[in-house]
PDB file of C-alpha atoms and ligand atoms in Angstrom:
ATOM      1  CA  UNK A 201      -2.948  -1.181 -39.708  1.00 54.00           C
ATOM      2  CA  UNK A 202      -4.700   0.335 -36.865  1.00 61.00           C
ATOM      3  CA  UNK A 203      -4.852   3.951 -36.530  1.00 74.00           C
ATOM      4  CA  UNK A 204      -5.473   3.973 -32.648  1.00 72.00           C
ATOM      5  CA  UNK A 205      -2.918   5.380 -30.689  1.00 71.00           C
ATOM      6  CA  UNK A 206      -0.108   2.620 -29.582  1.00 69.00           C
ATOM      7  CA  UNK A 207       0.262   2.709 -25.330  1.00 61.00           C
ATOM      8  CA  UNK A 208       3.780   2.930 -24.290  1.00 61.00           C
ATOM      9  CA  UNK A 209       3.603   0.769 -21.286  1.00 58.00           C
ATOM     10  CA  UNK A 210       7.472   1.244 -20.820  1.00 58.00           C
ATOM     11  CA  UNK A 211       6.916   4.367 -18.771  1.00 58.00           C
ATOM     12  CA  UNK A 212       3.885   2.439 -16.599  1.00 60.00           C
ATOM     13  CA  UNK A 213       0.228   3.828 -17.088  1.00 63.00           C
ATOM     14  CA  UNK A 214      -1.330   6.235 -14.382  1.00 67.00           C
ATOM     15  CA  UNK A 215      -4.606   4.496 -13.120  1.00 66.00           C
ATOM     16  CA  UNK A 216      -6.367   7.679 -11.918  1.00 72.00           C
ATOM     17  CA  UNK A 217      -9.883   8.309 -10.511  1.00 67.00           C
ATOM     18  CA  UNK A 218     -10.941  12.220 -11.273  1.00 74.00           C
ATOM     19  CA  UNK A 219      -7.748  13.862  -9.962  1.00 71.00           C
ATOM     20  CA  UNK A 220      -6.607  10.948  -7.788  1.00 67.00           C
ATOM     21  CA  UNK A 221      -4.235   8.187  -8.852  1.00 65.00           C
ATOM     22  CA  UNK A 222      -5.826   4.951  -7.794  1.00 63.00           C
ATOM     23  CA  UNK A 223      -4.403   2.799  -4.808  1.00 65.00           C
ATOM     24  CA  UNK A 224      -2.492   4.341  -1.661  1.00 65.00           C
ATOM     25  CA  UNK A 225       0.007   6.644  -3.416  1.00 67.00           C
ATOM     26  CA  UNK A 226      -1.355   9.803  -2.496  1.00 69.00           C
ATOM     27  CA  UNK A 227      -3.601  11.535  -0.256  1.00 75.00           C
ATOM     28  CA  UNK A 228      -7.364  11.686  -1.061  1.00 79.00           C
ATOM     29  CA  UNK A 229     -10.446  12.587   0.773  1.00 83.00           C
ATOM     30  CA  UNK A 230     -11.245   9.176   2.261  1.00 87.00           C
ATOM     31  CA  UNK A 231      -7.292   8.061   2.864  1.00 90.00           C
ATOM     32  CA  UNK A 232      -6.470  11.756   4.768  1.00 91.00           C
ATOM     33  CA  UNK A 233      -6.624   9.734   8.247  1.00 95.00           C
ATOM     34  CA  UNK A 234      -4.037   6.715   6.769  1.00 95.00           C
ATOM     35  CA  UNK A 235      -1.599   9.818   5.743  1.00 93.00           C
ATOM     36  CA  UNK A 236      -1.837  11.852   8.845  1.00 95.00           C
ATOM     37  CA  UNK A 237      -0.855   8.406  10.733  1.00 96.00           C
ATOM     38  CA  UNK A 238       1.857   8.058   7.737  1.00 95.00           C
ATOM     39  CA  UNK A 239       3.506  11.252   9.258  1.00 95.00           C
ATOM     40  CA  UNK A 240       3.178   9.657  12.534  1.00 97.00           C
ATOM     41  CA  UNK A 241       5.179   6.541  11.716  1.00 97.00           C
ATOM     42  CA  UNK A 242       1.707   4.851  12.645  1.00 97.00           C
ATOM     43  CA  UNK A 243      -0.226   2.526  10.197  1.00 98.00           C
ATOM     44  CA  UNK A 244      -3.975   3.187  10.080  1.00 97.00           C
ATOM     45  CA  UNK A 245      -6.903   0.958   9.032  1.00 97.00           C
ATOM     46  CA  UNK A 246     -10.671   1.989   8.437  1.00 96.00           C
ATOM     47  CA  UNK A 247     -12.843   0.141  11.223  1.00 97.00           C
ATOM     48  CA  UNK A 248     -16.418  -0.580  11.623  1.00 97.00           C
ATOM     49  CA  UNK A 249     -17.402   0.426  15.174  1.00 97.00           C
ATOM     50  CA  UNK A 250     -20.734  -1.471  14.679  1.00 96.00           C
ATOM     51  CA  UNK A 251     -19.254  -4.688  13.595  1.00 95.00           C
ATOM     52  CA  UNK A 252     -15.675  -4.681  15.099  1.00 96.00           C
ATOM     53  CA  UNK A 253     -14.364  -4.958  11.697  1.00 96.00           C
ATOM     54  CA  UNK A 254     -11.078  -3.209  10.007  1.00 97.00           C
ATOM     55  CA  UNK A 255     -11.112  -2.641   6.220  1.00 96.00           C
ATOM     56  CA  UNK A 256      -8.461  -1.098   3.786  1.00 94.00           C
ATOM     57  CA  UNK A 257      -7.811   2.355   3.998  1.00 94.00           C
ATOM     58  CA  UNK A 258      -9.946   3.443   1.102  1.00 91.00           C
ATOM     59  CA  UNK A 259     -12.995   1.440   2.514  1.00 93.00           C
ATOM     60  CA  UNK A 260     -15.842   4.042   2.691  1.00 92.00           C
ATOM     61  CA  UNK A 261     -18.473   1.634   3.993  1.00 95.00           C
ATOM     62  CA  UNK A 262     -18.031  -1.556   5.925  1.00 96.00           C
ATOM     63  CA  UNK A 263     -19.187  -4.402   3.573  1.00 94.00           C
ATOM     64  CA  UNK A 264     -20.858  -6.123   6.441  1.00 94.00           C
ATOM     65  CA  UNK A 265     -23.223  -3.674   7.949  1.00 96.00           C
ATOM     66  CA  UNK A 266     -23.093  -0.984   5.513  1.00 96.00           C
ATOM     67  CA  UNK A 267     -22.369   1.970   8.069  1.00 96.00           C
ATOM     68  CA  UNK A 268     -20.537   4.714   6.445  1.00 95.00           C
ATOM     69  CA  UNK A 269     -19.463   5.712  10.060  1.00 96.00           C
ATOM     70  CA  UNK A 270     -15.905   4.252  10.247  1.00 96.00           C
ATOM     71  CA  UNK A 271     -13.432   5.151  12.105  1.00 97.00           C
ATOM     72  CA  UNK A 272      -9.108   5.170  11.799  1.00 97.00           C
ATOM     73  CA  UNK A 273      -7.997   2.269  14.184  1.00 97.00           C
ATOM     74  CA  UNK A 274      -3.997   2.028  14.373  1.00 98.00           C
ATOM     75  CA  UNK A 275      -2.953  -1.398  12.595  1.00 98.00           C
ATOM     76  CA  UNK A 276      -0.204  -3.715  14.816  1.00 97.00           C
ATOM     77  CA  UNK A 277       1.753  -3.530  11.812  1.00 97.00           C
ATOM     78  CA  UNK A 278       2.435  -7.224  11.754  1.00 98.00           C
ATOM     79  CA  UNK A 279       1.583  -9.302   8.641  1.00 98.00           C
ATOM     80  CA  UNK A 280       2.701 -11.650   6.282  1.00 98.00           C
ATOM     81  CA  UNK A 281       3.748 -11.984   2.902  1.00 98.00           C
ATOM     82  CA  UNK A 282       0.501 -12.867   0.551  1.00 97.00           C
ATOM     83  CA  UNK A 283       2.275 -12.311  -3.157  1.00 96.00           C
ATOM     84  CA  UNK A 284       5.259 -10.670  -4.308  1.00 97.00           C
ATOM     85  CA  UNK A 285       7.265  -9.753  -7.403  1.00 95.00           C
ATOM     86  CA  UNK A 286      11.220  -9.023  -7.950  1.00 96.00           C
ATOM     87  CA  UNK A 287      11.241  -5.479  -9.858  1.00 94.00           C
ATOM     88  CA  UNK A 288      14.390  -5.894 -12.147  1.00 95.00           C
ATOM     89  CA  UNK A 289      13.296  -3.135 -14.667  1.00 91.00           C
ATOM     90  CA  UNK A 290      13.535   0.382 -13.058  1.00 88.00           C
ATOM     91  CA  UNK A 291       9.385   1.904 -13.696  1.00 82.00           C
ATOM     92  CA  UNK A 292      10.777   5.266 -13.889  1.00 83.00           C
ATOM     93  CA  UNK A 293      14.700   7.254 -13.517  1.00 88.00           C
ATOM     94  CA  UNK A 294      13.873   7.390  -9.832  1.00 87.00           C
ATOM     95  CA  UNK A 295      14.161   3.727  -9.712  1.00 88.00           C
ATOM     96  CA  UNK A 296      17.129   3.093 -11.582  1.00 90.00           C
ATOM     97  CA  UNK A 297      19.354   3.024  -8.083  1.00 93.00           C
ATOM     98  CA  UNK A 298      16.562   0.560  -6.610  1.00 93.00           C
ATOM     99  CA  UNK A 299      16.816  -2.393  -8.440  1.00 94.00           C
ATOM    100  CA  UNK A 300      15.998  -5.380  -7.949  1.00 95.00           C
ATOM    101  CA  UNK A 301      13.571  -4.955  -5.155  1.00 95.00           C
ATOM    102  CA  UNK A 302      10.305  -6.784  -4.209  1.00 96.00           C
ATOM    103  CA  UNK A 303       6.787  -5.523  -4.111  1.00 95.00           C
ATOM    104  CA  UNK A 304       3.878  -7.552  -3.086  1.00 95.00           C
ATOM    105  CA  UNK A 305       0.846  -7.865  -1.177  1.00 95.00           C
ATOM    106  CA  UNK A 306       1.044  -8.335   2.600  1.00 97.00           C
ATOM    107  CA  UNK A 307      -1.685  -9.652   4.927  1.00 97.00           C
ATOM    108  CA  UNK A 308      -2.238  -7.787   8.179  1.00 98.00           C
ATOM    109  CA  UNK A 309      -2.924  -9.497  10.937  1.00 97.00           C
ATOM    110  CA  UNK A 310      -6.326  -7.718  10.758  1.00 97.00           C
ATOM    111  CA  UNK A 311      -7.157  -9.367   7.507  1.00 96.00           C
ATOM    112  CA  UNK A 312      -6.803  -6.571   5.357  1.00 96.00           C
ATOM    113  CA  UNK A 313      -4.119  -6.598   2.205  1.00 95.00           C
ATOM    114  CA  UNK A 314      -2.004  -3.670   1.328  1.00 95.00           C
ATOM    115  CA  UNK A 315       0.216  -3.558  -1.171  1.00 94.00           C
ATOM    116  CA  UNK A 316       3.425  -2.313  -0.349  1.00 94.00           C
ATOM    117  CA  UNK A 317       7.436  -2.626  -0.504  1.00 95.00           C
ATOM    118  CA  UNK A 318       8.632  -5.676   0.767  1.00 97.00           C
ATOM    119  CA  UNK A 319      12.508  -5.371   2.312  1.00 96.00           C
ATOM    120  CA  UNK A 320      14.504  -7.671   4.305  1.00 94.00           C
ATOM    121  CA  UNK A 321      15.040 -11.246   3.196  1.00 85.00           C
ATOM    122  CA  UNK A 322      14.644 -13.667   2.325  1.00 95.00           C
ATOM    123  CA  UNK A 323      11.069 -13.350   0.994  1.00 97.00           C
ATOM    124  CA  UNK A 324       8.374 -16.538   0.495  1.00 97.00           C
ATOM    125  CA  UNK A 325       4.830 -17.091   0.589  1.00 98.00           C
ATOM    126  CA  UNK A 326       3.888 -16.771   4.234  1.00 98.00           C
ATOM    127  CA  UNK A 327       7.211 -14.582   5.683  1.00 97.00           C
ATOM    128  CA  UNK A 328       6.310 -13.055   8.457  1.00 98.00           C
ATOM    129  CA  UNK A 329       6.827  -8.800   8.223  1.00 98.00           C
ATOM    130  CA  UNK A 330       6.689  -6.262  10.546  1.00 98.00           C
ATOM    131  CA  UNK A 331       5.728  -2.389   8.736  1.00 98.00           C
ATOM    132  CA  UNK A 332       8.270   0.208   8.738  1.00 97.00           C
ATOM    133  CA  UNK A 333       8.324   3.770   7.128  1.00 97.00           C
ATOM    134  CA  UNK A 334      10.957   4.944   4.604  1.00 94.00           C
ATOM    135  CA  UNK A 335      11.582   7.718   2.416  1.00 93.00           C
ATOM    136  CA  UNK A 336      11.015   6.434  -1.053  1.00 89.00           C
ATOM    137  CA  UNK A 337      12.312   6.991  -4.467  1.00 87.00           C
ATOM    138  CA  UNK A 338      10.244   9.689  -4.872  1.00 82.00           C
ATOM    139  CA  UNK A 339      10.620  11.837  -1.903  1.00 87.00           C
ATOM    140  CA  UNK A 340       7.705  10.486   0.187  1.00 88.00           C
ATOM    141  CA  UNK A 341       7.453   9.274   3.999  1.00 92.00           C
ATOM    142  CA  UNK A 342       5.763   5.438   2.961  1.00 93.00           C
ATOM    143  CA  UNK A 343       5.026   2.601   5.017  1.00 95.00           C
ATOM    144  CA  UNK A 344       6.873  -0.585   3.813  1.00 96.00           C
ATOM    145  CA  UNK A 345       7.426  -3.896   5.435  1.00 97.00           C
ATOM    146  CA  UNK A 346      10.748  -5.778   6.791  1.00 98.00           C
ATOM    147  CA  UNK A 347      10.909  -9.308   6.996  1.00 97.00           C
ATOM    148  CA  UNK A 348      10.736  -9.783  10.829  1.00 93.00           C
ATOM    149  CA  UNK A 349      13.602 -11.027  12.241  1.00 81.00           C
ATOM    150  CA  UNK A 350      13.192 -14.486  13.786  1.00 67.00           C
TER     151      UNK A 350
HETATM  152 ZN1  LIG B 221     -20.151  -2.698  10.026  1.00 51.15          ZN
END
């Protein structure tokens, strides 16, 4: 038998960067502008000036021209459903209340993909969403997207 430590992937694992969890769960130096629109109700992308291009939030340098001078653009906010997944088993306590619920990846109409909460229903391949901002389990203003209604 192995001596290495065993992972307890029942509590989740914390993908972290230096101090910073990875993905758009908390505020770092290059996602300050997407946070400060958070508090605004407003979604924010990263855009390329130079190339009239809008990238993810943590996009430091536009992949076409390589300018490291982007700017926050606000997002419509309209997108559609790319992937998604039915959370049945509560990550953490916080959870528990939550279940089932659907995360996924939405595509903006500006071509970028955030991952998010998906609410609303009900959800497919292609659904068209609309973004929204909620309090989440854990205490925190987030932007999350509603199946628009038709
Ligand atoms: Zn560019």
């Amino acid at each position: 038998m192995s001596d290495a430590p065993v992972t307890d992937w029942s509590r989740g694992l914390e993908l972290k960067a230096g101090d910073w969890f990875i993905g758009l769960y908390q505020p770092s130096p290059e996602t300050t502008g997407f946070w400060e629109g958070v508090t605004q109700q407003e979604l924010r992308l990263k855009h390329c000036p130079a190339c009239a291009r809008d990238f993810h939030p943590k996009r430091i340098v536009c992949t076409d021209c390589g300018s490291a001078e982007l700017v926050w653009k606000r997002a419509s906010g309209r997108a559609t459903v790319y992937s998604f997944s039915e959370v049945h088993r509560a990550p953490s306590p916080a959870f528990a209340g939550s279940t089932p619920y659907i995360v996924g990846l939405v595509r903006l109409e500006e071509g970028v993909h955030l991952f998010t909460r998906i609410e609303g229903g009900p959800v497919a391949i292609d659904t068209p969403v609309t973004v929204d901002f909620r309090v989440l389990e854990l205490g925190k203003l987030m932007p999350v997207f509603r199946v628009t209604d038709a």
